[in-house]
């Protein structure tokens, strides 16, 4: 099954493009991972994948920060898969704030990990019978993806043995740092070994989240390919409707606007966000009555119905999904090209996450926020004030509408390397590794002064002391058991290779984590 986006099928923005001729084949990944990536349609890494995967494989704590839909899930999925030792027990714990995201991550890992023999990945989540989750742990599970509440329950009641956990991943980490999750997360962490790698992933981190995150990671490497947090491919619009103090009439005004948008715009799939559960079912009914088939997704539905609604969206079986902010984060459906905020969200972070559902993996789409004239419109613009230099919001009906007419990217998407997936000669690999080295070593001075060896030389020097090094893992293992200074030097050079001067984590920390 293909999971990745076909990057040649439609134009992509710079958000997911790298200018270097690097494919996953050149990233020193295990053959099983490469096979899984190929089967799932992944060839060229996105910026966050290019920078995050090698550092994560080195064992560093990571703070991944990249725009929605630019490939963060694959970063931590690959790192997790490459850590697994089949004979050991549970080694990776992945937490996600919603059950839908947890289910989605589990699917991604299973697909990319499809070539790993005897790999067991499970998802556990509230809302489904607990006995089913207990049964899952009667066999050896290597990776568990979970919503915090259910995992805490299973760990506390000793259904899950956590003694061999070496990697903890928090997806949508800023959300998980919110008060409502803190108790569960602290409790889960208290059951995990202290020596472990921690990876946090999100498109946004506010100051409060950063403060909490600090207490969970040690000298984390912050991997953030671009400072602008707004997706280049999402055309942001607002449209104002008449204010009415009667909420029923106000909802009708907004609904008429939705119908107007649907009848005037062409779109493949649309996600409508409402602030309240009751509004979701109300709009759902209104749409069906107006002959616009739609599905709904909100927290008051049965878990099986929630997962089903999401599947119909992802499998392109429905064109319109109405949802609460339950669907604002993490949800990946490649054909969504229109997001409508039926009412504006309360925080700018939620706004970014919502509009990030369009424009997946650098594709083009539109986000329309419906505002009622006056106070609400003013509040919305004030809320986005901190980002005023980076976002451009225009009026939907005033401007010449460019939707689906002029959506060509500013810089054309380069051709995919046609040699992907075919065996490469050693010189090709060496060349590509050297390229990778140049990208990762971001400190120009270090390169100029030749303070960091070329990858080729580095491998050679390892080869002399330990012949036959072919994989990244072997490279690391080659200095794992030695205590001499020379070996530590080599270790540091490997670290420099992957992160240059920014890497400050002491070598012995790396050693403990391998
Ligand atoms: P994020 O976690 O940053 O929100 P995802 O990991 O969900 O983004 O990726 C968004 C979409 O892009 C997914 O459908 C994923 O399969 C696809 N994708 C990720 N990396 C690549 C890649 N290197 N090439 C093609 N498609 C990719």
Coordinates of C-alpha atoms and ligand atoms in Angstrom, one line a residue:
X1 CA 0.0 0.0 0.0
X2 CA 1.3 3.5 -0.9
X3 CA 1.5 5.8 2.1
X4 CA 3.7 8.6 0.8
X5 CA 2.6 11.4 -1.5
X6 CA 3.6 11.0 -5.2
X7 CA 5.8 14.1 -5.4
X8 CA 5.6 14.2 -9.1
X9 CA 1.8 14.0 -9.4
X10 CA 1.1 17.6 -8.3
X11 CA 3.3 20.6 -7.7
X12 CA 4.8 20.9 -4.2
X13 CA 6.0 23.9 -2.2
X14 CA 9.5 24.5 -0.9
X15 CA 8.3 23.3 2.5
X16 CA 9.1 19.7 1.6
X17 CA 11.8 20.1 -1.0
X18 CA 15.5 19.7 -0.5
X19 CA 17.9 21.0 -3.0
X20 CA 20.4 18.2 -2.5
X21 CA 20.4 15.1 -4.5
X22 CA 19.8 12.8 -1.6
X23 CA 17.4 9.9 -1.3
X24 CA 16.6 7.7 1.6
X25 CA 19.0 5.1 0.1
X26 CA 21.9 7.5 1.0
X27 CA 20.9 7.9 4.6
X28 CA 22.6 4.9 6.1
X29 CA 19.3 3.2 7.0
X30 CA 18.8 -0.5 7.5
X31 CA 17.8 -2.5 4.4
X32 CA 14.5 -3.4 6.1
X33 CA 13.6 0.2 6.6
X34 CA 14.6 1.1 3.0
X35 CA 12.4 -1.8 1.6
X36 CA 9.5 -0.5 3.7
X37 CA 10.0 3.1 2.6
X38 CA 10.1 2.0 -1.0
X39 CA 7.0 -0.1 -0.8
X40 CA 5.2 2.8 0.9
X41 CA 6.3 5.2 -1.9
X42 CA 9.0 7.2 0.0
X43 CA 12.1 8.2 -2.0
X44 CA 13.3 11.6 -1.2
X45 CA 13.4 12.9 2.4
X46 CA 11.8 16.2 3.3
X47 CA 14.0 18.8 5.2
X48 CA 12.9 17.7 8.6
X49 CA 13.6 14.0 7.6
X50 CA 17.0 14.8 6.2
X51 CA 18.1 16.6 9.4
X52 CA 16.2 14.7 12.1
X53 CA 16.7 11.1 11.2
X54 CA 20.6 11.0 11.5
X55 CA 20.5 12.9 14.8
X56 CA 17.8 10.7 16.2
X57 CA 19.7 7.6 15.1
X58 CA 22.7 9.0 17.1
X59 CA 20.6 8.7 20.2
X60 CA 20.1 12.4 20.9
X61 CA 17.0 13.8 22.5
X62 CA 15.2 15.7 19.8
X63 CA 12.8 18.6 19.6
X64 CA 11.4 18.3 16.1
X65 CA 9.7 21.4 14.9
X66 CA 8.3 21.6 11.4
X67 CA 5.2 22.7 9.7
X68 CA 2.1 20.4 9.6
X69 CA 2.3 17.7 7.0
X70 CA 6.0 18.0 6.2
X71 CA 6.9 14.4 7.3
X72 CA 7.6 14.5 11.1
X73 CA 5.8 11.2 11.6
X74 CA 8.2 9.4 9.3
X75 CA 11.2 10.9 11.2
X76 CA 10.3 9.3 14.5
X77 CA 8.9 6.2 13.0
X78 CA 12.1 5.4 11.2
X79 CA 14.2 6.2 14.3
X80 CA 12.0 3.9 16.3
X81 CA 12.1 1.0 13.8
X82 CA 15.9 1.2 13.6
X83 CA 16.2 0.8 17.4
X84 CA 14.3 -2.4 17.7
X85 CA 16.0 -5.6 18.8
X86 CA 13.5 -8.4 18.1
X87 CA 14.4 -10.5 21.1
X88 CA 13.9 -7.8 23.6
X89 CA 10.5 -6.6 24.9
X90 CA 8.8 -3.3 24.7
X91 CA 11.4 -0.8 23.5
X92 CA 9.5 2.2 22.2
X93 CA 6.6 4.1 23.7
X94 CA 4.8 6.7 21.5
X95 CA 2.2 9.0 23.0
X96 CA -0.3 11.0 21.0
X97 CA -3.0 13.4 22.3
X98 CA -5.9 11.9 20.3
X99 CA -6.8 8.3 19.6
X100 CA -7.1 9.1 15.9
X101 CA -3.5 10.3 15.7
X102 CA -2.4 7.2 17.7
X103 CA -4.1 4.9 15.2
X104 CA -2.6 6.7 12.3
X105 CA 0.9 6.6 13.7
X106 CA 0.5 2.8 14.2
X107 CA -0.5 2.4 10.6
X108 CA 2.5 4.4 9.4
X109 CA 5.0 2.3 11.5
X110 CA 3.4 -0.9 10.4
X111 CA 3.8 0.1 6.7
X112 CA 7.3 1.4 6.9
X113 CA 8.3 -1.5 9.1
X114 CA 6.6 -4.2 7.0
X115 CA 9.9 -5.8 6.1
X116 CA 11.0 -6.3 9.7
X117 CA 10.5 -9.9 10.6
X118 CA 8.5 -10.6 13.8
X119 CA 8.0 -6.9 14.5
X120 CA 5.0 -6.2 16.7
X121 CA 3.5 -2.8 16.9
X122 CA 0.3 -2.2 18.8
X123 CA -2.0 0.8 19.4
X124 CA -3.9 1.1 22.7
X125 CA -6.6 3.7 23.3
X126 CA -9.4 4.6 25.5
X127 CA -13.0 4.2 24.2
X128 CA -12.4 0.6 23.1
X129 CA -12.7 -2.5 25.4
X130 CA -9.7 -2.6 27.7
X131 CA -9.6 -6.4 27.6
X132 CA -8.7 -6.2 23.9
X133 CA -5.7 -4.1 24.8
X134 CA -4.7 -6.5 27.6
X135 CA -4.8 -9.4 25.1
X136 CA -2.4 -7.6 22.8
X137 CA 0.4 -7.7 25.4
X138 CA 0.2 -11.4 25.9
X139 CA 2.7 -11.6 23.0
X140 CA 6.0 -9.6 22.8
X141 CA 5.2 -6.1 21.6
X142 CA 8.1 -3.9 20.5
X143 CA 6.5 -0.6 19.9
X144 CA 3.3 0.7 21.5
X145 CA 1.4 3.8 20.3
X146 CA -1.1 5.1 22.8
X147 CA -3.3 7.8 24.1
X148 CA -1.9 8.6 27.6
X149 CA -4.9 7.6 29.7
X150 CA -5.2 4.1 28.5
X151 CA -1.5 3.5 28.5
X152 CA -1.2 4.7 32.1
X153 CA -3.9 2.3 33.2
X154 CA -2.2 -0.7 31.5
X155 CA 1.2 0.1 32.9
X156 CA -0.1 0.8 36.4
X157 CA -2.0 -2.5 36.4
X158 CA 1.2 -4.3 35.3
X159 CA -0.2 -5.5 32.0
X160 CA 2.8 -3.9 30.3
X161 CA 6.4 -4.4 31.3
X162 CA 8.4 -1.2 30.6
X163 CA 11.8 -2.2 31.8
X164 CA 13.4 -2.4 28.3
X165 CA 12.0 0.9 27.0
X166 CA 14.8 2.9 25.4
X167 CA 12.8 5.5 23.4
X168 CA 9.9 7.7 24.4
X169 CA 8.2 9.8 21.6
X170 CA 5.6 12.5 22.3
X171 CA 3.8 13.5 19.1
X172 CA 2.0 16.8 19.2
X173 CA 4.2 17.4 22.2
X174 CA 2.9 20.9 23.0
X175 CA -0.6 19.5 23.3
X176 CA 0.6 16.7 25.5
X177 CA 2.2 19.4 27.8
X178 CA -1.2 20.8 28.6
X179 CA -2.5 20.4 32.1
X180 CA -5.1 17.8 31.2
X181 CA -2.4 15.3 30.1
X182 CA 0.3 16.1 32.6
X183 CA -0.7 13.7 35.4
X184 CA -1.0 10.7 33.0
X185 CA 2.3 11.6 31.3
X186 CA 4.2 12.1 34.5
X187 CA 2.9 8.8 35.8
X188 CA 3.8 6.9 32.6
X189 CA 7.3 8.4 32.7
X190 CA 7.8 7.3 36.3
X191 CA 7.5 3.7 35.2
X192 CA 10.1 4.1 32.3
X193 CA 13.8 3.6 32.8
X194 CA 15.7 6.9 33.3
X195 CA 18.2 6.1 30.6
X196 CA 16.2 6.6 27.4
X197 CA 16.1 8.8 24.4
X198 CA 13.2 11.3 24.2
X199 CA 11.8 12.7 21.0
X200 CA 9.2 15.5 20.9
X201 CA 7.4 16.4 17.7
X202 CA 5.1 19.3 16.8
X203 CA 4.5 22.1 14.4
X204 CA 4.2 24.6 17.2
X205 CA 5.7 25.0 20.7
X206 CA 4.5 27.9 22.9
X207 CA 6.5 29.1 25.8
X208 CA 4.6 27.1 28.4
X209 CA 5.1 23.9 26.4
X210 CA 8.8 24.7 26.1
X211 CA 9.1 25.1 29.8
X212 CA 7.6 21.7 30.6
X213 CA 9.5 20.0 27.7
X214 CA 12.8 21.1 29.3
X215 CA 12.1 18.9 32.3
X216 CA 11.6 15.8 30.1
X217 CA 14.6 16.1 27.7
X218 CA 18.4 16.4 28.2
X219 CA 20.3 18.8 26.0
X220 CA 17.8 18.1 23.2
X221 CA 18.8 19.0 19.7
X222 CA 16.3 21.4 18.3
X223 CA 15.7 20.4 14.7
X224 CA 13.8 23.1 12.9
X225 CA 14.3 23.4 9.1
X226 CA 12.5 26.7 8.6
X227 CA 11.5 29.5 11.0
X228 CA 8.4 30.6 9.2
X229 CA 5.6 28.5 10.7
X230 CA 3.0 28.9 8.0
X231 CA 2.6 26.5 5.1
X232 CA 3.5 28.1 1.8
X233 CA 0.9 26.2 -0.1
X234 CA -2.2 27.3 1.9
X235 CA -4.0 30.4 0.6
X236 CA -5.5 32.0 3.7
X237 CA -8.8 33.8 3.4
X238 CA -11.5 35.3 5.6
X239 CA -15.1 36.1 4.8
X240 CA -17.4 38.2 7.0
X241 CA -21.1 37.5 7.7
X242 CA -23.6 39.8 9.4
X243 CA -23.5 39.6 13.2
X244 CA -26.7 38.4 14.9
X245 CA -27.0 38.2 18.7
X246 CA -29.4 35.2 18.2
X247 CA -27.1 32.2 18.0
X248 CA -29.5 30.2 15.8
X249 CA -29.6 33.0 13.3
X250 CA -25.9 33.6 13.5
X251 CA -25.3 29.9 12.7
X252 CA -27.7 30.2 9.7
X253 CA -25.7 33.1 8.4
X254 CA -22.5 31.2 8.7
X255 CA -24.1 28.1 7.1
X256 CA -25.3 30.1 4.1
X257 CA -21.7 31.2 3.6
X258 CA -20.5 27.6 3.6
X259 CA -23.0 26.8 0.9
X260 CA -21.9 29.8 -1.1
X261 CA -18.3 28.6 -0.8
X262 CA -19.2 25.1 -1.9
X263 CA -21.2 26.3 -4.9
X264 CA -18.6 28.8 -6.1
X265 CA -15.3 26.9 -5.5
X266 CA -14.0 23.7 -6.8
X267 CA -12.5 21.4 -4.2
X268 CA -11.5 17.8 -3.8
X269 CA -12.1 17.3 -0.1
X270 CA -13.1 19.8 2.6
X271 CA -12.7 19.8 6.4
X272 CA -15.1 22.1 8.3
X273 CA -14.0 23.0 11.8
X274 CA -16.5 24.0 14.6
X275 CA -15.7 25.0 18.1
X276 CA -18.3 22.8 19.7
X277 CA -19.5 19.3 19.5
X278 CA -23.2 20.3 19.3
X279 CA -22.4 22.6 16.3
X280 CA -20.8 19.7 14.5
X281 CA -23.9 17.6 14.5
X282 CA -26.1 20.6 13.7
X283 CA -24.0 21.5 10.6
X284 CA -23.9 17.8 9.6
X285 CA -27.7 17.7 9.6
X286 CA -28.0 21.0 7.7
X287 CA -25.5 19.9 5.0
X288 CA -27.3 16.6 4.5
X289 CA -30.6 18.5 4.1
X290 CA -29.0 20.8 1.6
X291 CA -27.8 17.7 -0.4
X292 CA -24.2 17.9 0.5
X293 CA -23.2 14.4 1.7
X294 CA -20.9 14.7 4.6
X295 CA -19.5 12.8 7.6
X296 CA -18.9 14.1 11.2
X297 CA -16.2 13.6 13.8
X298 CA -16.4 14.7 17.4
X299 CA -15.6 13.5 20.9
X300 CA -19.1 12.5 21.8
X301 CA -19.2 9.8 19.2
X302 CA -18.4 6.1 19.8
X303 CA -14.7 5.4 19.2
X304 CA -15.5 3.0 16.4
X305 CA -17.6 5.7 14.6
X306 CA -14.8 8.2 15.0
X307 CA -12.2 5.9 13.5
X308 CA -14.7 5.0 10.7
X309 CA -15.3 8.7 9.8
X310 CA -11.6 9.3 9.6
X311 CA -11.1 6.3 7.3
X312 CA -13.8 7.4 4.9
X313 CA -12.0 10.7 4.7
X314 CA -8.6 9.2 4.2
X315 CA -9.9 6.7 1.6
X316 CA -11.6 9.5 -0.3
X317 CA -15.0 8.0 0.3
X318 CA -16.4 11.3 1.6
X319 CA -15.8 14.8 0.4
X320 CA -16.8 16.8 3.4
X321 CA -16.0 16.1 7.1
X322 CA -17.3 18.4 9.8
X323 CA -15.2 18.1 13.0
X324 CA -14.2 19.7 16.3
X325 CA -10.5 20.4 17.0
X326 CA -10.2 16.7 17.6
X327 CA -9.2 16.7 13.9
X328 CA -7.1 19.8 14.0
X329 CA -3.9 18.1 14.7
X330 CA -2.0 15.2 13.1
X331 CA -4.8 14.0 10.9
X332 CA -3.5 13.2 7.4
X333 CA -5.7 13.0 4.4
X334 CA -3.9 13.8 1.2
X335 CA -6.8 15.2 -0.8
X336 CA -8.0 17.8 1.6
X337 CA -7.6 21.1 -0.3
X338 CA -10.2 23.2 1.5
X339 CA -10.4 23.9 5.2
X340 CA -13.3 26.0 6.5
X341 CA -13.3 27.5 10.0
X342 CA -17.0 27.7 10.5
X343 CA -16.1 29.9 13.5
X344 CA -12.6 31.1 14.3
X345 CA -10.5 29.1 16.8
X346 CA -9.6 30.5 20.2
X347 CA -5.8 30.3 19.8
X348 CA -3.3 30.9 16.9
X349 CA -1.7 27.5 17.4
X350 CA -5.1 25.8 16.8
X351 CA -5.5 28.1 13.7
X352 CA -2.1 26.9 12.3
X353 CA -2.9 23.2 13.0
X354 CA -6.4 23.5 11.5
X355 CA -5.2 25.1 8.2
X356 CA -2.4 22.6 8.1
X357 CA -4.9 19.9 7.2
X358 CA -5.0 21.4 3.7
X359 CA -1.6 21.6 1.9
X360 CA -0.4 18.2 3.1
X361 CA 3.2 17.4 2.1
X362 CA 3.7 20.8 0.3
X363 CA 0.5 20.6 -1.8
X364 CA -1.7 23.6 -2.5
X365 CA -5.0 24.4 -0.8
X366 CA -7.2 27.1 0.7
X367 CA -8.3 27.9 4.3
X368 CA -11.3 30.1 4.8
X369 CA -12.3 31.5 8.2
X370 CA -15.9 32.7 8.5
X371 CA -16.1 35.7 10.8
X372 CA -19.1 37.6 12.1
X373 CA -18.7 41.3 11.5
X374 CA -17.4 43.5 14.3
X375 CA -16.0 42.1 17.6
X376 CA -15.3 38.6 16.4
X377 CA -13.5 39.7 13.2
X378 CA -11.4 42.2 15.3
X379 CA -10.5 39.5 17.9
X380 CA -9.5 37.1 15.2
X381 CA -7.0 39.5 13.6
X382 CA -5.7 40.4 17.1
X383 CA -5.1 36.8 17.9
X384 CA -3.0 36.4 14.8
X385 CA -1.1 39.6 15.5
X386 CA 2.1 37.8 16.7
X387 CA 2.4 36.3 13.3
X388 CA 1.4 39.3 11.2
X389 CA 4.8 39.4 9.4
X390 CA 4.6 35.8 8.3
X391 CA 1.0 35.4 7.3
X392 CA -1.0 36.9 4.5
X393 CA -4.8 36.7 4.9
X394 CA -7.0 38.3 2.3
X395 CA -10.8 38.6 1.8
X396 CA -12.3 35.7 0.0
X397 CA -14.7 37.6 -2.2
X398 CA -12.9 40.9 -2.7
X399 CA -9.7 39.7 -4.3
X400 CA -9.4 38.0 -7.6
X401 CA -9.8 34.4 -6.4
X402 CA -6.8 32.3 -7.4
X403 CA -8.1 29.1 -6.0
X404 CA -7.3 26.2 -8.4
X405 CA -6.4 28.7 -11.1
X406 CA -3.0 30.0 -10.3
X407 CA -1.6 27.5 -7.9
X408 CA 1.7 26.8 -9.5
X409 CA 4.6 26.8 -7.1
X410 CA 7.1 29.7 -7.2
X411 CA 10.0 27.3 -7.7
X412 CA 9.2 24.2 -9.8
X413 CA 9.4 20.8 -8.1
X414 CA 12.6 19.2 -9.2
X415 CA 12.4 15.8 -10.9
X416 CA 12.6 12.9 -8.5
X417 CA 15.9 11.2 -8.8
X418 CA 15.1 8.5 -11.3
X419 CA 17.9 6.3 -9.9
X420 CA 15.9 5.8 -6.6
X421 CA 15.5 2.2 -5.7
X422 CA 18.1 1.0 -8.2
X423 CA 21.4 -0.3 -6.8
X424 CA 24.1 2.4 -6.8
X425 CA 27.8 2.1 -7.2
X426 CA 30.1 2.7 -4.3
X427 CA 31.3 6.0 -5.8
X428 CA 27.7 7.2 -6.1
X429 CA 27.0 6.3 -2.5
X430 CA 30.2 8.0 -1.3
X431 CA 29.4 11.1 -3.3
X432 CA 25.9 11.2 -1.8
X433 CA 27.3 10.6 1.7
X434 CA 29.6 13.5 1.3
X435 CA 26.8 15.7 0.2
X436 CA 24.8 14.6 3.2
X437 CA 27.8 15.4 5.4
X438 CA 28.0 18.9 3.9
X439 CA 24.3 19.6 4.6
X440 CA 24.5 18.3 8.2
X441 CA 27.6 20.1 9.0
X442 CA 26.0 23.5 8.9
X443 CA 29.0 25.4 10.3
X444 CA 30.8 26.8 7.3
X445 CA 33.9 27.7 9.4
X446 CA 34.3 24.1 10.5
X447 CA 34.2 22.9 6.9
X448 CA 36.6 25.5 5.7
X449 CA 39.1 24.8 8.4
X450 CA 38.8 21.1 7.8
X451 CA 38.0 20.5 11.4
X452 CA 35.6 17.7 10.5
X453 CA 36.7 14.9 8.3
X454 CA 35.0 13.9 5.2
X455 CA 32.6 11.0 5.7
X456 CA 34.8 8.8 3.4
X457 CA 37.9 9.4 5.6
X458 CA 35.9 8.9 8.7
X459 CA 34.7 5.5 7.5
X460 CA 38.2 4.6 6.4
X461 CA 39.7 5.4 9.8
X462 CA 37.1 3.1 11.4
X463 CA 37.7 0.5 8.7
X464 CA 41.4 0.4 9.7
X465 CA 40.6 -0.4 13.3
X466 CA 37.5 -2.5 12.7
X467 CA 37.3 -3.9 9.2
X468 CA 34.0 -4.5 7.4
X469 CA 32.0 -1.5 8.7
X470 CA 29.1 -1.1 6.3
X471 CA 26.2 0.3 8.2
X472 CA 25.7 3.2 10.5
X473 CA 25.0 0.8 13.4
X474 CA 28.3 -1.0 12.9
X475 CA 30.0 2.3 12.8
X476 CA 28.7 3.3 16.1
X477 CA 29.3 -0.2 17.6
X478 CA 32.9 0.0 16.5
X479 CA 33.7 2.4 19.3
X480 CA 31.0 1.3 21.7
X481 CA 33.1 -1.0 23.8
X482 CA 36.4 0.9 24.0
X483 CA 37.4 3.3 26.6
X484 CA 40.6 4.8 25.1
X485 CA 40.8 8.4 24.2
X486 CA 41.3 7.7 20.6
X487 CA 37.9 6.0 20.5
X488 CA 36.3 8.9 22.2
X489 CA 37.7 11.1 19.6
X490 CA 36.2 9.0 16.9
X491 CA 32.9 9.1 18.7
X492 CA 33.1 12.9 18.8
X493 CA 33.9 13.0 15.1
X494 CA 30.8 10.9 14.4
X495 CA 28.8 13.4 16.4
X496 CA 30.4 16.3 14.5
X497 CA 29.6 14.5 11.3
X498 CA 25.9 14.5 12.2
X499 CA 25.4 17.7 13.9
X500 CA 28.6 19.8 13.7
X501 CA 29.3 22.4 16.4
X502 CA 25.7 22.4 17.6
X503 CA 26.1 19.0 19.2
X504 CA 26.9 19.4 22.8
X505 CA 25.8 16.2 24.3
X506 CA 28.7 14.4 25.9
X507 CA 29.9 11.3 24.2
X508 CA 29.2 9.0 27.1
X509 CA 25.5 9.9 26.9
X510 CA 25.4 8.6 23.4
X511 CA 27.2 5.4 24.5
X512 CA 24.6 4.7 27.1
X513 CA 21.8 5.0 24.6
X514 CA 23.0 2.8 21.8
Ligands
LIG1 P1 3.6 15.7 9.9 O1 3.8 14.6 10.9 O2 4.7 16.6 9.8 O3 2.3 16.5 10.1 P2 3.2 13.5 8.1 O4 4.3 12.7 8.6 O5 1.8 13.1 8.5 O6 3.4 15.0 8.5 O7 3.3 13.6 6.5 C1 2.3 14.2 5.7 C2 2.1 13.3 4.5 O8 3.2 13.4 3.7 C3 1.8 11.9 4.8 O9 0.8 11.4 3.9 C4 3.1 11.2 4.5 O10 2.9 9.8 4.1 C5 3.6 12.0 3.4 N1 5.1 12.0 3.4 C6 5.9 12.2 4.5 N2 7.2 12.1 4.1 C7 7.2 12.0 2.7 C8 8.3 11.8 1.7 N3 9.5 11.9 2.1 N4 7.9 11.7 0.4 C9 6.6 11.6 0.1 N5 5.5 11.7 1.0 C10 5.9 11.9 2.3

